mmCIF file of N, CA and C in Angstrom:
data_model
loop_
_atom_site.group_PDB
_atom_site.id
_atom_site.type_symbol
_atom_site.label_atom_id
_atom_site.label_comp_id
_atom_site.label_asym_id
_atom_site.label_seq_id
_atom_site.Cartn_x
_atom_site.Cartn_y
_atom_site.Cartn_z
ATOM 1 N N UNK A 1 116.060 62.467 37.210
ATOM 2 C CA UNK A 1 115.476 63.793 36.913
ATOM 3 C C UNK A 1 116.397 64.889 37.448
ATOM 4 N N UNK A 2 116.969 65.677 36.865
ATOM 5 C CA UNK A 2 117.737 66.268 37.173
ATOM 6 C C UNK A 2 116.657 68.298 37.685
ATOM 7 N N UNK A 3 117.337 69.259 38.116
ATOM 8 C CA UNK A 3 116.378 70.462 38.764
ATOM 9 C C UNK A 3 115.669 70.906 37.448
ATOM 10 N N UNK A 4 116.076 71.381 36.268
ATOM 11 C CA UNK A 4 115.371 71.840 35.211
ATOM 12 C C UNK A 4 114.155 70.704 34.665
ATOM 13 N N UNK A 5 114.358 69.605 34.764
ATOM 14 C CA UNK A 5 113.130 68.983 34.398
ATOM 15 C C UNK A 5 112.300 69.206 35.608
ATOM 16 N N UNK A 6 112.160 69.019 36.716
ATOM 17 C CA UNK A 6 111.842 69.697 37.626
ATOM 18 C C UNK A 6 110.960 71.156 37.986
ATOM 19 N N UNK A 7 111.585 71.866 37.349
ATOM 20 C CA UNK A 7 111.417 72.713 37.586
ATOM 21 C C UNK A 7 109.810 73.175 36.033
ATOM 22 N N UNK A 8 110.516 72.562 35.075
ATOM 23 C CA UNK A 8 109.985 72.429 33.977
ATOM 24 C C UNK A 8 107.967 71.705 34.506
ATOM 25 N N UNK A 9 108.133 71.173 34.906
ATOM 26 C CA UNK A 9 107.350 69.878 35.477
ATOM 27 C C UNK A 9 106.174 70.768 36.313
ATOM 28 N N UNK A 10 106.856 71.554 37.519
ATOM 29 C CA UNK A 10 106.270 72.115 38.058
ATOM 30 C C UNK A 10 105.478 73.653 37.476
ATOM 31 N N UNK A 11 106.544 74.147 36.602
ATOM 32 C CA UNK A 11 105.677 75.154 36.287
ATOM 33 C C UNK A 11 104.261 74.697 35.173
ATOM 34 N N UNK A 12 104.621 73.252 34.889
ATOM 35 C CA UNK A 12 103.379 73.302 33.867
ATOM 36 C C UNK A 12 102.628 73.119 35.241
ATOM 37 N N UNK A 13 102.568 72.197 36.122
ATOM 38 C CA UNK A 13 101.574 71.859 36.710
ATOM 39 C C UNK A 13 100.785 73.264 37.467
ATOM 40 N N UNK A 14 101.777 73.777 37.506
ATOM 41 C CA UNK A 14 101.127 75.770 38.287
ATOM 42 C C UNK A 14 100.216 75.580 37.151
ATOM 43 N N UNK A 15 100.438 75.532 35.809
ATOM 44 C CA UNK A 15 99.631 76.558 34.532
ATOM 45 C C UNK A 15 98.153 75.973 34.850
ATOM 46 N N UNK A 16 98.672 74.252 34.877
ATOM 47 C CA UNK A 16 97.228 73.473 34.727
ATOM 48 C C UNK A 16 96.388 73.875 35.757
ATOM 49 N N UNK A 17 96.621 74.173 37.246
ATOM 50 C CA UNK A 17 96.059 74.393 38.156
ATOM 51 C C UNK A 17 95.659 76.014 38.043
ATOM 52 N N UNK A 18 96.163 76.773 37.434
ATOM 53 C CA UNK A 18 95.693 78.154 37.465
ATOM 54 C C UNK A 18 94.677 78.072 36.602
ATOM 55 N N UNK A 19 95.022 77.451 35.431
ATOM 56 C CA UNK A 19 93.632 77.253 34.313
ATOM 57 C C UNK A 19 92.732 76.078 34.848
ATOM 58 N N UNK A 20 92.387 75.614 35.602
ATOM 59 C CA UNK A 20 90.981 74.873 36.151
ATOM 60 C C UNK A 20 90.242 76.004 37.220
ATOM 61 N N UNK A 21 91.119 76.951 37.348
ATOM 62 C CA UNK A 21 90.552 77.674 39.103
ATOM 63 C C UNK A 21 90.028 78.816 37.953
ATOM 64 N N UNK A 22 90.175 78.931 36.633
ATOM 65 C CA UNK A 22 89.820 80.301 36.222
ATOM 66 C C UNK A 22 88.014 79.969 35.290
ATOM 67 N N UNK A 23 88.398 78.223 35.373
ATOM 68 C CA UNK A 23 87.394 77.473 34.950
ATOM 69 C C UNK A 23 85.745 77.987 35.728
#
């Protein structure tokens, strides 16, 4: 895994976690 998948990876996981808390 190189930093851009990484990085890629993490910002979805921010999205998913911002959209359950708005749940």
């Amino acid at each position: 895994m190189d930093e851009q998948e990484l990085l890629a990876v993490s910002n979805e996981t921010q999205s998913l976690l911002l959209e359950e808390k708005e749940k």
